[in-house]
Amino acid sequence: MPRLPIVLLIAAVAIALGVVAARTIVPDVVDGGPLGRRYGRAQPTNTGRTPAFHLFLAPEKRPSVARECLDGITSAQAAQLGTLKDDLALLAIYPVVHRMIVKDYEERIQVSRYEAMGFGDLFTRIKHADFPARVQRLFGHEEFSVRRKAMEAAQTQADPTLTPHLDRLFVEITSAKPGQGLKTLELILYAGQACGGDHLPVLVARALDSKDSPMRAIASAIAREKELTGLGPRLRPLLDDEFPSVRVQAAWTLAKFGDPTARQRLAGMLDPKDKGLAVLALDAVRDCGMKDCVPILEGYLPDADEDLRTPMLLTMLVIGDRKTEDRLRSDANSERAPMVDGVIGLMGLAALGRPGDVATLRRLAVEGTPNEASNISAGMDFCEAAPDQELARALIKGGLIVHPGMMGSWLPRIGDPIVPFLADQLDETDVVNRATFLIACLGLVGTDHAREAILDRHERWPNLVEQQVRLLDLDRIKRGVAR
């Protein structure tokens, strides 16, 4: 099941995207590519180019702009460097620009560490089958600052040939500076998770034996996500680790692997006396579908504060306790229920999405308060299936939710079917804040259809559209799915 901390992270990111998208609209005419004859002009960034310039640039101008960007990756002003490298990444989808990047890399890689770091930044932004071999060369650079860039690039390239290089760096750092460089070691592990391959269990096993507790916890989680069941014997001693975060991650992973002892340990971690540990254990119980924990949670409810009571009840609900479902439904529909119980009730009904409850939820999405609408949306995050489309439309149309991040988990699960509705809503508004919200919602959907719907509104909202399309295209290029 989706977990609330992840929901909050998605919300924070999407809210930030909505803020970034809000710019002053400057109508104008663009010269150049085919879109330039059709749409207006957006406000330039600090490189002098509009956010989605790559769509408007005439083909014959692409090499000269790419050359300007390539020449600037080590010489531009600091404030421009990030934007300039993003500009080059946007052009890298064109074969002529890709060839220029490869050629410059071969000619400049040994000039200085700054040149090497600059190309490391590019390989972090652009996933391409030609780049893993070149990232390997960065791992062999004498300067550690370059090797660190290689770690970041490896996470983007997600190529199994890079995992042994990450493992060697893990050994190098832990041997040279025990107890130091934890952020770098964390980066190595997550890059290794992205790259995978036959060498990943070696790296994860090494981290499970680390003297640093954060590494043991992260490695336990990666073993779970990558289903490295062969590491079970390495994980079992961590059930008695001195650090709670390690114990819960190890128990969670072993429980997913079917270890009955680990399930018992997770059940014992639900005691509200250790609130932080209990919250993590609740995530694990939901993920493992441990319905046998319902009586245990029922016994702990009287001692739980409001912050812990909410995830406890929602956990009991999503793992299938009918008694909790009836209780939450009663609280959601009762005017006499305490406010907190009513909130949990709404979240619970939204998480379940039962047909008999949807009518009430739709009504509150339009006629209720912003808090009620927010609680319904938060509840929908606990359900992995696509939510009721009419309820989703009611939440969007009702205007009670103003931050798209509050829909960051469930809106992408609906996908293309919601795009025409969002586009129609966008066509009906003249309010910049509302347009920002709707364009960001289309960005969260993130499909080709959603991207085209955003672009079709360029003439009316050039800045909002270009900011969102830039974000979408940079994300696609980083994932290697841009066309």
Short mmCIF file of C-alpha atoms in Angstrom, two decimals:
data_model
loop_
_atom_site.label_atom_id
_atom_site.label_comp_id
_atom_site.label_asym_id
_atom_site.label_seq_id
_atom_site.Cartn_x
_atom_site.Cartn_y
_atom_site.Cartn_z
CA MET A 1 0.00 0.00 0.00
CA PRO A 2 1.17 3.58 -0.59
CA ARG A 3 2.60 5.04 2.57
CA LEU A 4 1.79 8.47 3.95
CA PRO A 5 5.40 9.75 4.13
CA ILE A 6 5.76 9.06 0.40
CA VAL A 7 2.45 10.83 -0.25
CA LEU A 8 3.68 13.89 1.60
CA LEU A 9 6.94 13.86 -0.39
CA ILE A 10 5.04 13.73 -3.68
CA ALA A 11 2.81 16.54 -2.46
CA ALA A 12 5.78 18.74 -1.60
CA VAL A 13 7.36 18.16 -5.01
CA ALA A 14 4.17 18.84 -6.98
CA ILE A 15 3.37 21.95 -4.93
CA ALA A 16 6.85 23.22 -5.74
CA LEU A 17 6.23 22.53 -9.43
CA GLY A 18 3.03 24.53 -9.24
CA VAL A 19 4.90 27.47 -7.74
CA VAL A 20 7.65 27.25 -10.35
CA ALA A 21 5.06 27.29 -13.12
CA ALA A 22 3.54 30.62 -12.07
CA ARG A 23 5.21 33.28 -14.23
CA THR A 24 4.18 36.56 -15.82
CA ILE A 25 2.66 36.03 -19.25
CA VAL A 26 4.44 37.91 -22.05
CA PRO A 27 2.65 37.47 -25.42
CA ASP A 28 4.89 37.63 -28.47
CA VAL A 29 5.72 35.77 -31.66
CA VAL A 30 8.38 33.09 -32.01
CA ASP A 31 10.44 32.67 -35.17
CA GLY A 32 11.80 29.29 -36.18
CA GLY A 33 10.35 25.81 -35.87
CA PRO A 34 6.87 24.60 -36.77
CA LEU A 35 5.40 25.36 -33.35
CA GLY A 36 6.79 28.88 -33.53
CA ARG A 37 4.35 29.83 -36.25
CA ARG A 38 1.42 28.64 -34.18
CA TYR A 39 2.01 29.75 -30.61
CA GLY A 40 2.94 32.82 -28.59
CA ARG A 41 6.14 33.50 -26.69
CA ALA A 42 7.06 32.79 -23.09
CA GLN A 43 9.38 34.75 -20.84
CA PRO A 44 13.06 33.73 -21.27
CA THR A 45 15.07 32.03 -18.54
CA ASN A 46 18.46 33.31 -17.37
CA THR A 47 20.09 31.75 -20.46
CA GLY A 48 18.01 33.96 -22.73
CA ARG A 49 15.96 31.07 -24.08
CA THR A 50 12.34 30.30 -23.32
CA PRO A 51 11.68 27.26 -21.09
CA ALA A 52 10.52 25.02 -23.96
CA PHE A 53 12.74 26.56 -26.62
CA HIS A 54 13.69 23.09 -27.89
CA LEU A 55 10.24 22.70 -29.41
CA PHE A 56 10.44 25.98 -31.29
CA LEU A 57 14.04 26.01 -32.43
CA ALA A 58 14.56 25.58 -36.18
CA PRO A 59 16.51 22.37 -36.95
CA GLU A 60 19.36 24.25 -38.60
CA LYS A 61 19.90 26.27 -35.40
CA ARG A 62 20.17 23.30 -33.05
CA PRO A 63 23.93 22.70 -33.53
CA SER A 64 24.86 26.33 -32.87
CA VAL A 65 22.75 26.52 -29.70
CA ALA A 66 24.12 23.17 -28.55
CA ARG A 67 27.65 24.43 -29.17
CA GLU A 68 26.96 27.49 -27.04
CA CYS A 69 25.71 25.24 -24.24
CA LEU A 70 28.61 22.80 -24.51
CA ASP A 71 31.15 25.60 -24.41
CA GLY A 72 29.45 27.01 -21.32
CA ILE A 73 29.21 23.92 -19.10
CA THR A 74 32.48 24.91 -17.42
CA SER A 75 32.66 28.63 -18.14
CA ALA A 76 29.17 30.06 -17.66
CA GLN A 77 28.28 32.06 -14.57
CA ALA A 78 27.32 29.90 -11.62
CA ALA A 79 23.72 31.14 -11.63
CA GLN A 80 23.33 29.97 -15.23
CA LEU A 81 25.07 26.61 -15.10
CA GLY A 82 22.12 24.48 -14.03
CA THR A 83 19.74 26.06 -16.54
CA LEU A 84 22.33 25.85 -19.31
CA LYS A 85 22.92 22.13 -18.71
CA ASP A 86 19.17 21.56 -18.69
CA ASP A 87 18.94 23.41 -22.02
CA LEU A 88 21.57 21.10 -23.48
CA ALA A 89 19.74 18.05 -22.12
CA LEU A 90 16.56 19.19 -23.87
CA LEU A 91 18.44 19.34 -27.17
CA ALA A 92 20.13 15.98 -26.64
CA ILE A 93 17.10 14.11 -28.02
CA TYR A 94 18.24 15.21 -31.49
CA PRO A 95 20.93 12.91 -32.99
CA VAL A 96 23.11 15.77 -34.19
CA VAL A 97 23.35 17.16 -30.65
CA HIS A 98 23.92 13.74 -29.13
CA ARG A 99 26.89 13.24 -31.45
CA MET A 100 28.28 16.62 -30.43
CA ILE A 101 28.11 15.68 -26.74
CA VAL A 102 29.91 12.37 -27.33
CA LYS A 103 32.61 14.02 -29.45
CA ASP A 104 33.23 16.80 -26.92
CA TYR A 105 33.40 14.26 -24.10
CA GLU A 106 36.16 12.34 -25.87
CA GLU A 107 38.13 15.53 -26.56
CA ARG A 108 37.69 17.26 -23.19
CA ILE A 109 37.49 14.54 -20.54
CA GLN A 110 41.21 14.75 -19.66
CA VAL A 111 41.54 18.53 -19.90
CA SER A 112 40.55 19.19 -16.28
CA ARG A 113 38.40 17.84 -13.50
CA TYR A 114 35.93 20.64 -14.16
CA GLU A 115 35.39 19.40 -17.71
CA ALA A 116 34.91 15.85 -16.41
CA MET A 117 32.47 17.03 -13.74
CA GLY A 118 30.53 18.98 -16.35
CA PHE A 119 29.99 15.85 -18.42
CA GLY A 120 29.08 13.96 -15.25
CA ASP A 121 26.30 16.49 -14.76
CA LEU A 122 25.11 15.89 -18.33
CA PHE A 123 25.08 12.11 -17.84
CA THR A 124 23.02 12.70 -14.68
CA ARG A 125 20.45 14.56 -16.77
CA ILE A 126 20.41 12.37 -19.90
CA LYS A 127 19.89 8.62 -19.97
CA HIS A 128 21.25 7.02 -23.14
CA ALA A 129 22.66 3.63 -24.09
CA ASP A 130 25.91 5.29 -25.21
CA PHE A 131 26.65 6.78 -21.79
CA PRO A 132 27.27 3.93 -19.27
CA ALA A 133 30.68 3.14 -20.80
CA ARG A 134 31.62 6.81 -20.52
CA VAL A 135 30.41 6.96 -16.92
CA GLN A 136 32.72 4.01 -16.20
CA ARG A 137 35.66 6.18 -17.27
CA LEU A 138 34.55 8.85 -14.79
CA PHE A 139 34.70 6.23 -12.03
CA GLY A 140 38.37 5.80 -12.87
CA HIS A 141 39.22 9.49 -12.60
CA GLU A 142 41.90 10.44 -10.08
CA GLU A 143 39.79 13.24 -8.57
CA PHE A 144 37.14 12.11 -6.08
CA SER A 145 34.88 15.02 -7.07
CA VAL A 146 34.64 13.47 -10.54
CA ARG A 147 34.01 9.99 -9.13
CA ARG A 148 31.17 11.41 -7.07
CA LYS A 149 29.61 12.84 -10.23
CA ALA A 150 29.90 9.33 -11.67
CA MET A 151 27.78 8.02 -8.78
CA GLU A 152 25.05 10.53 -9.58
CA ALA A 153 25.24 9.68 -13.27
CA ALA A 154 25.03 5.95 -12.50
CA GLN A 155 21.69 6.49 -10.79
CA THR A 156 20.35 8.00 -14.01
CA GLN A 157 21.91 5.48 -16.41
CA ALA A 158 20.61 2.55 -14.30
CA ASP A 159 22.96 0.14 -16.04
CA PRO A 160 24.15 -3.07 -14.32
CA THR A 161 27.68 -2.65 -15.66
CA LEU A 162 28.10 0.26 -13.25
CA THR A 163 27.26 -1.63 -10.05
CA PRO A 164 30.77 -3.12 -9.55
CA HIS A 165 32.24 0.38 -9.80
CA LEU A 166 29.82 1.58 -7.13
CA ASP A 167 30.79 -1.35 -4.92
CA ARG A 168 34.49 -0.51 -5.24
CA LEU A 169 33.79 3.07 -4.22
CA PHE A 170 31.79 1.86 -1.22
CA VAL A 171 34.81 -0.17 -0.09
CA GLU A 172 37.17 2.74 -0.75
CA ILE A 173 35.15 5.19 1.34
CA THR A 174 34.37 2.88 4.26
CA SER A 175 38.00 1.76 4.47
CA ALA A 176 39.54 5.23 4.26
CA LYS A 177 37.09 7.15 6.45
CA PRO A 178 35.05 4.86 8.73
CA GLY A 179 31.94 6.61 10.00
CA GLN A 180 32.25 9.45 7.48
CA GLY A 181 30.82 10.19 4.07
CA LEU A 182 27.38 8.82 4.93
CA LYS A 183 25.60 10.94 2.31
CA THR A 184 27.96 9.64 -0.36
CA LEU A 185 27.49 6.05 0.79
CA GLU A 186 23.74 6.57 0.69
CA LEU A 187 24.05 7.83 -2.88
CA ILE A 188 26.09 4.74 -3.80
CA LEU A 189 23.41 2.41 -2.45
CA TYR A 190 20.55 4.14 -4.24
CA ALA A 191 22.56 4.26 -7.46
CA GLY A 192 23.24 0.55 -7.04
CA GLN A 193 19.54 -0.08 -6.56
CA ALA A 194 18.85 1.73 -9.84
CA CYS A 195 21.58 -0.16 -11.70
CA GLY A 196 20.80 -3.61 -10.31
CA GLY A 197 22.50 -6.58 -11.90
CA ASP A 198 24.26 -9.66 -10.57
CA HIS A 199 26.66 -7.58 -8.47
CA LEU A 200 23.93 -5.78 -6.52
CA PRO A 201 23.61 -8.48 -3.80
CA VAL A 202 27.36 -8.10 -3.17
CA LEU A 203 27.01 -4.35 -2.61
CA VAL A 204 23.89 -4.71 -0.46
CA ALA A 205 25.45 -7.48 1.64
CA ARG A 206 28.46 -5.26 2.24
CA ALA A 207 26.17 -2.46 3.41
CA LEU A 208 24.24 -4.83 5.69
CA ASP A 209 27.55 -5.51 7.46
CA SER A 210 28.40 -1.80 7.68
CA LYS A 211 29.24 -0.24 11.03
CA ASP A 212 26.98 2.69 10.11
CA SER A 213 23.34 2.12 11.07
CA PRO A 214 21.86 4.24 8.23
CA MET A 215 23.61 2.00 5.72
CA ARG A 216 22.20 -1.14 7.35
CA ALA A 217 18.69 0.33 7.28
CA ILE A 218 18.91 1.47 3.64
CA ALA A 219 20.41 -1.85 2.55
CA SER A 220 17.58 -3.72 4.28
CA ALA A 221 15.02 -1.66 2.39
CA ILE A 222 16.80 -2.19 -0.94
CA ALA A 223 16.92 -5.94 -0.33
CA ARG A 224 13.14 -5.80 0.06
CA GLU A 225 12.48 -3.62 -2.98
CA LYS A 226 14.76 -5.72 -5.22
CA GLU A 227 13.56 -9.03 -3.71
CA LEU A 228 17.06 -10.18 -2.80
CA THR A 229 15.79 -13.20 -0.87
CA GLY A 230 19.26 -14.75 -0.82
CA LEU A 231 20.27 -12.12 1.73
CA GLY A 232 17.87 -13.51 4.34
CA PRO A 233 20.66 -14.99 6.50
CA ARG A 234 22.46 -11.61 6.50
CA LEU A 235 19.26 -9.86 7.56
CA ARG A 236 18.23 -12.08 10.47
CA PRO A 237 20.91 -10.83 12.91
CA LEU A 238 19.63 -7.29 12.29
CA LEU A 239 16.35 -8.18 14.01
CA ASP A 240 18.32 -7.58 17.22
CA ASP A 241 20.21 -4.51 15.99
CA GLU A 242 20.70 -1.77 18.58
CA PHE A 243 19.08 0.81 16.28
CA PRO A 244 15.26 0.72 15.94
CA SER A 245 15.33 1.93 12.33
CA VAL A 246 17.50 -1.03 11.36
CA ARG A 247 15.37 -3.52 13.30
CA VAL A 248 12.14 -2.42 11.65
CA GLN A 249 13.57 -2.39 8.13
CA ALA A 250 15.10 -5.83 8.59
CA ALA A 251 11.87 -7.21 10.04
CA TRP A 252 9.84 -5.64 7.24
CA THR A 253 12.05 -7.19 4.57
CA LEU A 254 12.13 -10.62 6.17
CA ALA A 255 8.35 -10.50 6.66
CA LYS A 256 7.97 -9.83 2.94
CA PHE A 257 10.17 -12.86 2.36
CA GLY A 258 7.74 -14.93 4.46
CA ASP A 259 9.72 -15.19 7.71
CA PRO A 260 7.24 -15.83 10.59
CA THR A 261 9.68 -14.62 13.25
CA ALA A 262 9.98 -11.28 11.48
CA ARG A 263 6.20 -10.92 11.40
CA GLN A 264 6.11 -11.44 15.16
CA ARG A 265 8.82 -8.82 15.63
CA LEU A 266 6.84 -6.31 13.54
CA ALA A 267 3.76 -6.91 15.65
CA GLY A 268 5.82 -6.17 18.76
CA MET A 269 6.94 -2.84 17.30
CA LEU A 270 3.39 -1.43 17.17
CA ASP A 271 3.44 -0.31 20.80
CA PRO A 272 2.65 3.46 20.88
CA LYS A 273 5.23 3.97 23.63
CA ASP A 274 7.79 4.24 20.80
CA LYS A 275 5.85 6.40 18.38
CA GLY A 276 8.53 6.69 15.71
CA LEU A 277 9.05 2.94 15.60
CA ALA A 278 5.30 2.30 15.58
CA VAL A 279 4.77 4.54 12.54
CA LEU A 280 7.40 2.60 10.57
CA ALA A 281 5.96 -0.71 11.73
CA LEU A 282 2.49 0.37 10.56
CA ASP A 283 3.89 0.97 7.08
CA ALA A 284 5.28 -2.56 7.14
CA VAL A 285 2.08 -4.12 8.46
CA ARG A 286 0.06 -2.48 5.67
CA ASP A 287 2.58 -3.49 3.04
CA CYS A 288 2.62 -7.10 4.25
CA GLY A 289 -1.18 -7.26 4.71
CA MET A 290 -0.82 -8.54 8.29
CA LYS A 291 -4.49 -8.86 9.25
CA ASP A 292 -3.49 -10.84 12.34
CA CYS A 293 -2.28 -7.52 13.81
CA VAL A 294 -5.82 -6.12 14.07
CA PRO A 295 -6.40 -7.32 17.68
CA ILE A 296 -2.99 -5.96 18.69
CA LEU A 297 -3.75 -2.56 17.19
CA GLU A 298 -7.19 -2.56 18.79
CA GLY A 299 -5.54 -3.02 22.17
CA TYR A 300 -3.07 -0.19 21.57
CA LEU A 301 -5.62 2.38 20.33
CA PRO A 302 -6.54 3.75 23.79
CA ASP A 303 -2.88 4.64 24.46
CA ALA A 304 -2.22 6.23 21.06
CA ASP A 305 -2.24 10.00 20.57
CA GLU A 306 -4.16 11.57 17.68
CA ASP A 307 -1.16 11.56 15.35
CA LEU A 308 -0.68 7.82 15.79
CA ARG A 309 -4.35 6.88 16.07
CA THR A 310 -5.03 7.97 12.49
CA PRO A 311 -2.51 5.64 10.79
CA MET A 312 -3.45 2.86 13.22
CA LEU A 313 -7.12 2.98 12.22
CA LEU A 314 -6.31 3.36 8.53
CA THR A 315 -3.96 0.40 8.76
CA MET A 316 -6.68 -1.72 10.35
CA LEU A 317 -9.00 -0.61 7.56
CA VAL A 318 -6.77 -1.32 4.58
CA ILE A 319 -5.67 -4.75 5.84
CA GLY A 320 -9.33 -5.76 5.83
CA ASP A 321 -10.91 -5.31 9.28
CA ARG A 322 -14.68 -5.02 8.70
CA LYS A 323 -15.33 -3.76 12.23
CA THR A 324 -13.03 -0.80 11.66
CA GLU A 325 -14.70 -0.12 8.31
CA ASP A 326 -18.12 0.06 9.97
CA ARG A 327 -16.76 2.32 12.71
CA LEU A 328 -15.16 4.74 10.27
CA ARG A 329 -18.26 4.85 8.08
CA SER A 330 -20.35 5.73 11.12
CA ASP A 331 -17.92 8.48 12.17
CA ALA A 332 -17.81 9.93 8.66
CA ASN A 333 -21.60 10.22 8.51
CA SER A 334 -22.20 11.42 12.08
CA GLU A 335 -22.42 15.08 13.01
CA ARG A 336 -21.87 14.14 16.65
CA ALA A 337 -18.60 12.28 16.14
CA PRO A 338 -15.47 14.08 17.38
CA MET A 339 -13.84 16.08 14.61
CA VAL A 340 -10.74 13.86 14.55
CA ASP A 341 -12.87 10.73 14.21
CA GLY A 342 -14.82 12.34 11.38
CA VAL A 343 -11.59 13.18 9.59
CA ILE A 344 -10.31 9.61 9.92
CA GLY A 345 -13.69 8.34 8.78
CA LEU A 346 -13.58 10.38 5.58
CA MET A 347 -10.03 9.28 4.84
CA GLY A 348 -11.03 5.68 5.44
CA LEU A 349 -14.05 5.75 3.14
CA ALA A 350 -11.98 7.41 0.43
CA ALA A 351 -9.28 4.76 0.83
CA LEU A 352 -11.82 1.96 0.36
CA GLY A 353 -13.78 3.61 -2.44
CA ARG A 354 -16.90 1.49 -1.86
CA PRO A 355 -19.69 2.34 -4.36
CA GLY A 356 -22.12 2.98 -1.52
CA ASP A 357 -19.87 5.67 -0.03
CA VAL A 358 -18.89 7.49 -3.21
CA ALA A 359 -22.04 9.62 -3.41
CA THR A 360 -21.34 11.10 0.04
CA LEU A 361 -17.71 11.71 -0.85
CA ARG A 362 -18.64 13.41 -4.13
CA ARG A 363 -21.02 15.73 -2.34
CA LEU A 364 -18.44 16.74 0.26
CA ALA A 365 -15.84 17.26 -2.47
CA VAL A 366 -18.02 20.06 -3.83
CA GLU A 367 -20.11 21.29 -0.90
CA GLY A 368 -17.82 20.53 2.02
CA THR A 369 -14.91 22.42 3.51
CA PRO A 370 -11.33 22.55 2.18
CA ASN A 371 -10.30 20.29 5.06
CA GLU A 372 -12.92 17.70 4.14
CA ALA A 373 -11.84 17.72 0.50
CA SER A 374 -8.18 17.42 1.55
CA ASN A 375 -8.97 14.47 3.82
CA ILE A 376 -10.83 12.70 1.02
CA SER A 377 -7.88 13.22 -1.30
CA ALA A 378 -5.44 11.97 1.35
CA GLY A 379 -7.53 8.86 1.84
CA MET A 380 -7.47 8.13 -1.88
CA ASP A 381 -3.68 7.92 -1.61
CA PHE A 382 -4.03 4.78 0.51
CA CYS A 383 -5.76 2.90 -2.33
CA GLU A 384 -3.54 1.44 -5.04
CA ALA A 385 -6.34 1.15 -7.60
CA ALA A 386 -7.46 4.08 -9.75
CA PRO A 387 -10.04 6.09 -7.78
CA ASP A 388 -13.61 6.78 -8.83
CA GLN A 389 -13.38 9.21 -11.75
CA GLU A 390 -16.49 11.14 -10.80
CA LEU A 391 -15.08 11.69 -7.33
CA ALA A 392 -11.78 12.81 -8.85
CA ARG A 393 -13.59 15.28 -11.11
CA ALA A 394 -15.60 16.60 -8.18
CA LEU A 395 -12.43 17.27 -6.17
CA ILE A 396 -10.85 19.11 -9.09
CA LYS A 397 -13.93 21.06 -10.13
CA GLY A 398 -14.98 21.93 -6.60
CA GLY A 399 -11.99 24.23 -6.16
CA LEU A 400 -11.53 23.29 -2.51
CA ILE A 401 -8.10 21.80 -3.25
CA VAL A 402 -5.65 24.39 -4.55
CA HIS A 403 -2.36 22.46 -4.48
CA PRO A 404 -1.98 19.74 -7.14
CA GLY A 405 0.45 17.92 -4.87
CA MET A 406 -2.50 16.81 -2.77
CA MET A 407 -3.47 14.65 -5.76
CA GLY A 408 0.09 13.61 -6.51
CA SER A 409 -0.39 9.91 -5.85
CA TRP A 410 -3.82 9.08 -7.25
CA LEU A 411 -4.10 11.45 -10.22
CA PRO A 412 -1.41 9.61 -12.25
CA ARG A 413 -3.25 6.34 -11.59
CA ILE A 414 -6.27 7.62 -13.52
CA GLY A 415 -4.13 8.62 -16.46
CA ASP A 416 -5.52 9.61 -19.85
CA PRO A 417 -9.25 9.33 -19.00
CA ILE A 418 -8.99 12.47 -16.82
CA VAL A 419 -7.16 14.54 -19.46
CA PRO A 420 -10.20 15.83 -21.44
CA PHE A 421 -11.86 16.98 -18.22
CA LEU A 422 -8.74 18.82 -17.05
CA ALA A 423 -8.36 20.42 -20.48
CA ASP A 424 -11.99 21.59 -20.45
CA GLN A 425 -11.56 23.05 -16.97
CA LEU A 426 -8.46 24.87 -18.17
CA ASP A 427 -10.35 26.34 -21.13
CA GLU A 428 -13.06 27.66 -18.82
CA THR A 429 -10.80 29.69 -16.51
CA ASP A 430 -9.25 33.13 -16.81
CA VAL A 431 -7.59 32.98 -13.37
CA VAL A 432 -3.82 32.46 -13.38
CA ASN A 433 -3.76 30.52 -10.10
CA ARG A 434 -6.47 28.16 -11.34
CA ALA A 435 -4.68 27.69 -14.66
CA THR A 436 -1.43 26.97 -12.79
CA PHE A 437 -3.23 24.32 -10.74
CA LEU A 438 -4.81 22.63 -13.77
CA ILE A 439 -1.66 22.65 -15.89
CA ALA A 440 0.26 21.15 -12.96
CA CYS A 441 -2.46 18.47 -12.68
CA LEU A 442 -1.96 17.62 -16.35
CA GLY A 443 1.76 17.49 -15.64
CA LEU A 444 1.15 14.99 -12.85
CA VAL A 445 -0.79 12.77 -15.25
CA GLY A 446 2.34 12.97 -17.38
CA THR A 447 1.21 10.96 -20.42
CA ASP A 448 1.71 11.91 -24.07
CA HIS A 449 -1.96 12.87 -24.23
CA ALA A 450 -1.60 15.13 -21.18
CA ARG A 451 1.52 16.76 -22.61
CA GLU A 452 -0.25 17.49 -25.89
CA ALA A 453 -3.21 18.96 -24.00
CA ILE A 454 -0.82 21.30 -22.20
CA LEU A 455 0.89 22.35 -25.43
CA ASP A 456 -2.46 23.03 -27.09
CA ARG A 457 -3.00 25.84 -24.54
CA HIS A 458 0.34 27.53 -25.23
CA GLU A 459 -1.08 30.57 -26.98
CA ARG A 460 -3.21 31.46 -23.97
CA TRP A 461 -0.81 30.49 -21.18
CA PRO A 462 2.69 30.51 -22.74
CA ASN A 463 4.71 30.75 -19.53
CA LEU A 464 2.72 28.21 -17.57
CA VAL A 465 2.74 25.78 -20.48
CA GLU A 466 6.44 26.08 -21.24
CA GLN A 467 7.47 25.72 -17.60
CA GLN A 468 5.44 22.53 -17.26
CA VAL A 469 6.52 21.04 -20.59
CA ARG A 470 10.15 21.77 -19.71
CA LEU A 471 9.76 19.82 -16.47
CA LEU A 472 8.00 16.95 -18.24
CA ASP A 473 10.60 16.71 -20.99
CA LEU A 474 13.57 16.92 -18.62
CA ASP A 475 12.04 14.09 -16.59
CA ARG A 476 11.51 11.99 -19.71
CA ILE A 477 15.04 12.60 -20.93
CA LYS A 478 16.39 11.60 -17.53
CA ARG A 479 14.35 8.39 -17.66
CA GLY A 480 15.40 7.70 -21.24
CA VAL A 481 11.87 7.71 -22.65
CA ALA A 482 11.91 10.99 -24.60
CA ARG A 483 11.14 10.85 -28.29
#
